[in-house]
mmCIF file of C-alpha atoms in Angstrom:
data_model
loop_
_atom_site.group_PDB
_atom_site.id
_atom_site.type_symbol
_atom_site.label_atom_id
_atom_site.label_comp_id
_atom_site.label_asym_id
_atom_site.label_seq_id
_atom_site.Cartn_x
_atom_site.Cartn_y
_atom_site.Cartn_z
ATOM 1 C CA UNK R 1 1.847 -3.748 19.836
ATOM 2 C CA UNK R 2 3.804 -5.897 17.411
ATOM 3 C CA UNK R 3 3.614 -4.934 13.759
ATOM 4 C CA UNK R 4 2.872 -7.024 10.717
ATOM 5 C CA UNK R 5 5.333 -9.834 10.186
ATOM 6 C CA UNK R 6 6.092 -11.622 6.968
ATOM 7 C CA UNK R 7 8.134 -14.740 6.427
ATOM 8 C CA UNK R 8 10.376 -15.468 4.776
ATOM 9 C CA UNK R 9 11.972 -12.125 3.975
ATOM 10 C CA UNK R 10 13.886 -13.397 0.974
ATOM 11 C CA UNK R 11 13.313 -16.349 -1.271
ATOM 12 C CA UNK R 12 14.960 -17.748 -4.374
ATOM 13 C CA UNK R 13 13.065 -20.286 -6.456
ATOM 14 C CA UNK R 14 13.326 -21.739 -9.936
ATOM 15 C CA UNK R 15 10.719 -21.701 -12.660
ATOM 16 C CA UNK R 16 7.994 -24.281 -12.215
ATOM 17 C CA UNK R 17 8.334 -24.499 -8.467
ATOM 18 C CA UNK R 18 5.724 -23.309 -6.029
ATOM 19 C CA UNK R 19 6.099 -20.992 -3.070
ATOM 20 C CA UNK R 20 4.160 -20.171 0.081
ATOM 21 C CA UNK R 21 4.462 -16.834 1.832
ATOM 22 C CA UNK R 22 3.173 -16.129 5.310
ATOM 23 C CA UNK R 23 1.788 -13.011 6.957
ATOM 24 C CA UNK R 24 0.852 -12.425 10.593
ATOM 25 C CA UNK R 25 -1.299 -9.316 11.073
ATOM 26 C CA UNK R 26 -1.323 -6.896 13.938
ATOM 27 C CA UNK R 27 -3.078 -8.378 16.950
ATOM 28 C CA UNK R 28 -6.811 -7.724 16.716
ATOM 29 C CA UNK R 29 -6.776 -7.053 12.993
ATOM 30 C CA UNK R 30 -9.000 -9.333 10.995
ATOM 31 C CA UNK R 31 -8.264 -8.260 7.434
ATOM 32 C CA UNK R 32 -5.160 -9.171 5.463
ATOM 33 C CA UNK R 33 -4.463 -7.896 1.968
ATOM 34 C CA UNK R 34 -1.689 -8.990 -0.364
ATOM 35 C CA UNK R 35 0.070 -6.896 -2.976
ATOM 36 C CA UNK R 36 2.674 -7.595 -5.635
ATOM 37 C CA UNK R 37 5.161 -4.845 -6.386
ATOM 38 C CA UNK R 38 7.419 -4.838 -9.432
ATOM 39 C CA UNK R 39 9.383 -2.006 -11.065
ATOM 40 C CA UNK R 40 7.343 -2.340 -14.239
ATOM 41 C CA UNK R 41 3.823 -2.769 -12.910
ATOM 42 C CA UNK R 42 4.035 -0.922 -9.624
ATOM 43 C CA UNK R 43 1.874 -1.965 -6.689
ATOM 44 C CA UNK R 44 -0.846 -4.405 -7.680
ATOM 45 C CA UNK R 45 -3.587 -5.766 -5.470
ATOM 46 C CA UNK R 46 -3.748 -9.548 -5.255
ATOM 47 C CA UNK R 47 -6.516 -10.318 -2.760
ATOM 48 C CA UNK R 48 -7.972 -9.496 0.625
ATOM 49 C CA UNK R 49 -9.079 -11.917 3.316
ATOM 50 C CA UNK R 50 -11.406 -11.229 6.216
ATOM 51 C CA UNK R 51 -12.556 -13.818 8.725
ATOM 52 C CA UNK R 52 -11.113 -16.646 6.633
ATOM 53 C CA UNK R 53 -13.044 -15.533 3.523
ATOM 54 C CA UNK R 54 -11.694 -13.891 0.413
ATOM 55 C CA UNK R 55 -13.439 -10.545 0.246
ATOM 56 C CA UNK R 56 -11.738 -8.953 -2.749
ATOM 57 C CA UNK R 57 -9.630 -10.223 -5.597
ATOM 58 C CA UNK R 58 -7.346 -8.548 -8.105
ATOM 59 C CA UNK R 59 -6.635 -9.540 -11.698
ATOM 60 C CA UNK R 60 -4.131 -12.309 -11.251
ATOM 61 C CA UNK R 61 -4.140 -15.812 -12.715
ATOM 62 C CA UNK R 62 -5.331 -18.772 -10.711
ATOM 63 C CA UNK R 63 -1.723 -19.702 -9.926
ATOM 64 C CA UNK R 64 -1.968 -17.102 -7.186
ATOM 65 C CA UNK R 65 -4.045 -18.215 -4.253
ATOM 66 C CA UNK R 66 -4.378 -17.455 -0.614
ATOM 67 C CA UNK R 67 -6.063 -18.385 2.579
ATOM 68 C CA UNK R 68 -6.617 -17.071 6.055
ATOM 69 C CA UNK R 69 -6.668 -19.005 9.282
ATOM 70 C CA UNK R 70 -8.887 -18.558 12.307
ATOM 71 C CA UNK R 71 -6.154 -16.551 14.058
ATOM 72 C CA UNK R 72 -6.144 -14.133 11.078
ATOM 73 C CA UNK R 73 -2.741 -15.264 9.868
ATOM 74 C CA UNK R 74 -2.669 -15.529 6.118
ATOM 75 C CA UNK R 75 -0.688 -17.385 3.514
ATOM 76 C CA UNK R 76 -0.405 -16.856 -0.195
ATOM 77 C CA UNK R 77 0.714 -19.503 -2.611
ATOM 78 C CA UNK R 78 2.082 -19.183 -6.101
ATOM 79 C CA UNK R 79 2.215 -22.377 -8.114
ATOM 80 C CA UNK R 80 4.209 -23.044 -11.271
ATOM 81 C CA UNK R 81 6.434 -20.027 -10.804
ATOM 82 C CA UNK R 82 7.337 -17.883 -13.793
ATOM 83 C CA UNK R 83 10.222 -15.434 -14.169
ATOM 84 C CA UNK R 84 7.695 -12.589 -14.093
ATOM 85 C CA UNK R 85 6.630 -13.550 -10.580
ATOM 86 C CA UNK R 86 9.870 -12.089 -9.256
ATOM 87 C CA UNK R 87 8.684 -9.250 -7.071
ATOM 88 C CA UNK R 88 8.286 -7.806 -3.621
ATOM 89 C CA UNK R 89 5.173 -9.273 -2.020
ATOM 90 C CA UNK R 90 3.637 -7.050 0.603
ATOM 91 C CA UNK R 91 1.065 -7.972 3.170
ATOM 92 C CA UNK R 92 -1.151 -5.343 4.781
ATOM 93 C CA UNK R 93 -3.191 -5.690 7.941
ATOM 94 C CA UNK R 94 -6.263 -3.693 8.953
ATOM 95 C CA UNK R 95 -9.153 -3.905 11.378
ATOM 96 C CA UNK R 96 -11.512 -5.242 8.755
ATOM 97 C CA UNK R 97 -14.391 -2.789 8.739
ATOM 98 C CA UNK R 98 -13.817 -2.053 5.055
ATOM 99 C CA UNK R 99 -14.594 1.594 5.698
ATOM 100 C CA UNK R 100 -12.774 4.312 3.831
ATOM 101 C CA UNK R 101 -11.077 5.550 6.976
ATOM 102 C CA UNK R 102 -9.540 2.207 7.802
ATOM 103 C CA UNK R 103 -5.764 2.333 7.608
ATOM 104 C CA UNK R 104 -3.721 -0.542 6.278
ATOM 105 C CA UNK R 105 -0.416 -1.308 7.977
ATOM 106 C CA UNK R 106 2.191 -3.106 5.954
ATOM 107 C CA UNK R 107 4.755 -5.742 6.756
ATOM 108 C CA UNK R 108 8.382 -5.637 5.602
ATOM 109 C CA UNK R 109 7.622 -7.710 2.526
ATOM 110 C CA UNK R 110 8.995 -10.887 1.001
ATOM 111 C CA UNK R 111 11.410 -10.500 -1.895
ATOM 112 C CA UNK R 112 10.943 -13.398 -4.296
ATOM 113 C CA UNK R 113 13.423 -14.070 -7.046
ATOM 114 C CA UNK R 114 12.534 -16.670 -9.667
ATOM 115 C CA UNK R 115 15.448 -18.035 -11.692
ATOM 116 C CA UNK S 1 -13.719 2.418 -10.477
ATOM 117 C CA UNK S 2 -11.216 4.456 -8.540
ATOM 118 C CA UNK S 3 -8.043 5.973 -9.945
ATOM 119 C CA UNK S 4 -5.075 7.706 -8.332
ATOM 120 C CA UNK S 5 -2.689 9.820 -10.390
ATOM 121 C CA UNK S 6 0.748 10.868 -9.249
ATOM 122 C CA UNK S 7 2.287 12.871 -12.065
ATOM 123 C CA UNK S 8 5.753 13.353 -10.587
ATOM 124 C CA UNK S 9 7.855 10.227 -11.074
ATOM 125 C CA UNK S 10 10.803 11.837 -9.319
ATOM 126 C CA UNK S 11 11.607 14.966 -7.366
ATOM 127 C CA UNK S 12 14.591 16.572 -5.718
ATOM 128 C CA UNK S 13 14.498 18.833 -2.677
ATOM 129 C CA UNK S 14 17.194 20.570 -0.710
ATOM 130 C CA UNK S 15 17.589 19.499 2.892
ATOM 131 C CA UNK S 16 15.523 21.663 5.287
ATOM 132 C CA UNK S 17 13.300 22.895 2.470
ATOM 133 C CA UNK S 18 9.605 22.063 2.104
ATOM 134 C CA UNK S 19 8.328 19.899 -0.741
ATOM 135 C CA UNK S 20 4.878 19.119 -2.163
ATOM 136 C CA UNK S 21 4.065 15.773 -3.720
ATOM 137 C CA UNK S 22 1.033 15.829 -5.982
ATOM 138 C CA UNK S 23 -1.877 13.416 -5.957
ATOM 139 C CA UNK S 24 -5.159 13.610 -7.827
ATOM 140 C CA UNK S 25 -7.881 11.033 -7.611
ATOM 141 C CA UNK S 26 -11.029 10.048 -9.415
ATOM 142 C CA UNK S 27 -14.028 8.484 -7.754
ATOM 143 C CA UNK S 28 -17.784 8.726 -7.908
ATOM 144 C CA UNK S 29 -18.130 7.822 -4.252
ATOM 145 C CA UNK S 30 -19.075 10.732 -2.001
ATOM 146 C CA UNK S 31 -17.279 9.276 1.014
ATOM 147 C CA UNK S 32 -13.729 7.990 0.971
ATOM 148 C CA UNK S 33 -10.434 7.976 2.771
ATOM 149 C CA UNK S 34 -7.126 9.204 1.385
ATOM 150 C CA UNK S 35 -3.748 7.949 2.569
ATOM 151 C CA UNK S 36 -0.085 8.593 2.008
ATOM 152 C CA UNK S 37 2.607 5.994 2.490
ATOM 153 C CA UNK S 38 6.399 6.185 2.438
ATOM 154 C CA UNK S 39 8.488 3.333 1.081
ATOM 155 C CA UNK S 40 12.225 3.499 1.813
ATOM 156 C CA UNK S 41 14.633 1.341 -0.149
ATOM 157 C CA UNK S 42 14.157 -1.404 2.452
ATOM 158 C CA UNK S 43 10.713 -2.011 0.953
ATOM 159 C CA UNK S 44 8.352 -1.613 3.878
ATOM 160 C CA UNK S 45 5.387 0.710 3.294
ATOM 161 C CA UNK S 46 5.058 3.136 6.184
ATOM 162 C CA UNK S 47 1.740 4.860 6.836
ATOM 163 C CA UNK S 48 2.156 8.633 7.065
ATOM 164 C CA UNK S 49 -1.175 10.429 7.094
ATOM 165 C CA UNK S 50 -4.915 10.030 6.558
ATOM 166 C CA UNK S 51 -7.592 12.436 5.298
ATOM 167 C CA UNK S 52 -11.310 11.716 5.275
ATOM 168 C CA UNK S 53 -13.398 13.142 2.477
ATOM 169 C CA UNK S 54 -15.713 14.854 4.950
ATOM 170 C CA UNK S 55 -12.981 16.195 7.206
ATOM 171 C CA UNK S 56 -13.247 19.955 7.447
ATOM 172 C CA UNK S 57 -9.602 20.531 8.188
ATOM 173 C CA UNK S 58 -6.474 19.381 6.412
ATOM 174 C CA UNK S 59 -4.731 16.531 8.187
ATOM 175 C CA UNK S 60 -1.345 17.073 9.828
ATOM 176 C CA UNK S 61 1.105 14.633 11.401
ATOM 177 C CA UNK S 62 4.324 16.205 12.564
ATOM 178 C CA UNK S 63 6.223 17.412 9.496
ATOM 179 C CA UNK S 64 3.592 15.947 7.174
ATOM 180 C CA UNK S 65 0.472 17.780 6.136
ATOM 181 C CA UNK S 66 -2.114 17.089 3.504
ATOM 182 C CA UNK S 67 -3.356 19.847 1.223
ATOM 183 C CA UNK S 68 -6.846 18.530 0.527
ATOM 184 C CA UNK S 69 -8.892 20.244 -2.176
ATOM 185 C CA UNK S 70 -12.049 18.221 -2.560
ATOM 186 C CA UNK S 71 -13.512 20.138 -5.492
ATOM 187 C CA UNK S 72 -10.292 19.619 -7.437
ATOM 188 C CA UNK S 73 -10.011 16.023 -6.234
ATOM 189 C CA UNK S 74 -6.461 16.571 -5.103
ATOM 190 C CA UNK S 75 -4.679 15.463 -1.952
ATOM 191 C CA UNK S 76 -1.136 16.736 -2.065
ATOM 192 C CA UNK S 77 1.376 15.763 0.603
ATOM 193 C CA UNK S 78 3.518 18.542 2.030
ATOM 194 C CA UNK S 79 6.709 17.645 3.848
ATOM 195 C CA UNK S 80 8.204 20.518 5.784
ATOM 196 C CA UNK S 81 11.885 20.856 6.698
ATOM 197 C CA UNK S 82 13.031 17.912 4.576
ATOM 198 C CA UNK S 83 15.565 15.533 6.066
ATOM 199 C CA UNK S 84 17.926 13.102 4.372
ATOM 200 C CA UNK S 85 15.854 10.263 5.788
ATOM 201 C CA UNK S 86 12.867 11.480 3.798
ATOM 202 C CA UNK S 87 14.455 10.122 0.615
ATOM 203 C CA UNK S 88 12.048 7.381 -0.450
ATOM 204 C CA UNK S 89 9.118 6.512 -2.688
ATOM 205 C CA UNK S 90 5.822 8.090 -1.685
ATOM 206 C CA UNK S 91 2.463 6.589 -2.569
ATOM 207 C CA UNK S 92 -0.963 8.162 -2.479
ATOM 208 C CA UNK S 93 -3.886 5.800 -1.915
ATOM 209 C CA UNK S 94 -7.656 5.876 -1.596
ATOM 210 C CA UNK S 95 -10.422 3.625 -0.304
ATOM 211 C CA UNK S 96 -14.085 4.473 -0.877
ATOM 212 C CA UNK S 97 -16.689 3.966 1.829
ATOM 213 C CA UNK S 98 -19.642 2.900 -0.241
ATOM 214 C CA UNK S 99 -20.417 -0.259 -2.153
ATOM 215 C CA UNK S 100 -19.272 -2.741 0.428
ATOM 216 C CA UNK S 101 -15.734 -3.705 1.214
ATOM 217 C CA UNK S 102 -13.764 -2.012 -1.495
ATOM 218 C CA UNK S 103 -10.059 -2.407 -2.004
ATOM 219 C CA UNK S 104 -7.474 0.301 -1.605
ATOM 220 C CA UNK S 105 -6.246 1.878 -4.845
ATOM 221 C CA UNK S 106 -2.645 3.115 -5.007
ATOM 222 C CA UNK S 107 -0.930 5.588 -7.287
ATOM 223 C CA UNK S 108 2.303 4.874 -9.133
ATOM 224 C CA UNK S 109 4.390 6.745 -6.617
ATOM 225 C CA UNK S 110 6.864 9.637 -6.537
ATOM 226 C CA UNK S 111 10.533 9.103 -5.806
ATOM 227 C CA UNK S 112 11.785 11.874 -3.555
ATOM 228 C CA UNK S 113 15.477 12.537 -3.157
ATOM 229 C CA UNK S 114 16.692 14.946 -0.497
ATOM 230 C CA UNK S 115 19.959 16.670 -1.333
ATOM 231 C CA UNK S 116 22.312 17.710 1.479
#
């Protein structure tokens, strides 16, 4: 079974631009969660999508948005990029039951650098 | 709200020795799952092991085992016979069962370095 894929793997943008990151979950998984990881703030939860609906949301400004398609693929968008948005963005895929025993499987991440 | 505490920012271990990475958690939910992930320098988070709050036995997966002490709210990861490839960041995480679809909470991680 193929794992979680994320594209692109690396991205360089300038302040003020916008960026779209893509995540394809493991086949059969219906939940996709996004995380931002920085050296200073650690791993922070952005949002979770299940069946094309946002099910959970972290404490990020409205510049961060996401969506999920009918095939469970998900995209996240960051508008008006700031230097502080430079981070590793991780996508995690899970079955979608929301139960405590449900394991999340992560993709390789997208490294975003904002200049 | 859930909270995960990993008090060891960094640790060293000699190759072939065992090492314990600490994790304590705080939750009011009676049912939850606990997870450990490994993150090498490449960045990908790799799932290692899972422990359910109602599991009677400590979880084991190859060289990884989880020392689960429910009353103390601790879920320490034990890596036996450390290898150079074990050098990485390790994250403890938890997801409660109750209250609907709750998010996973992660700790701040422990950086493990295996010395030859």
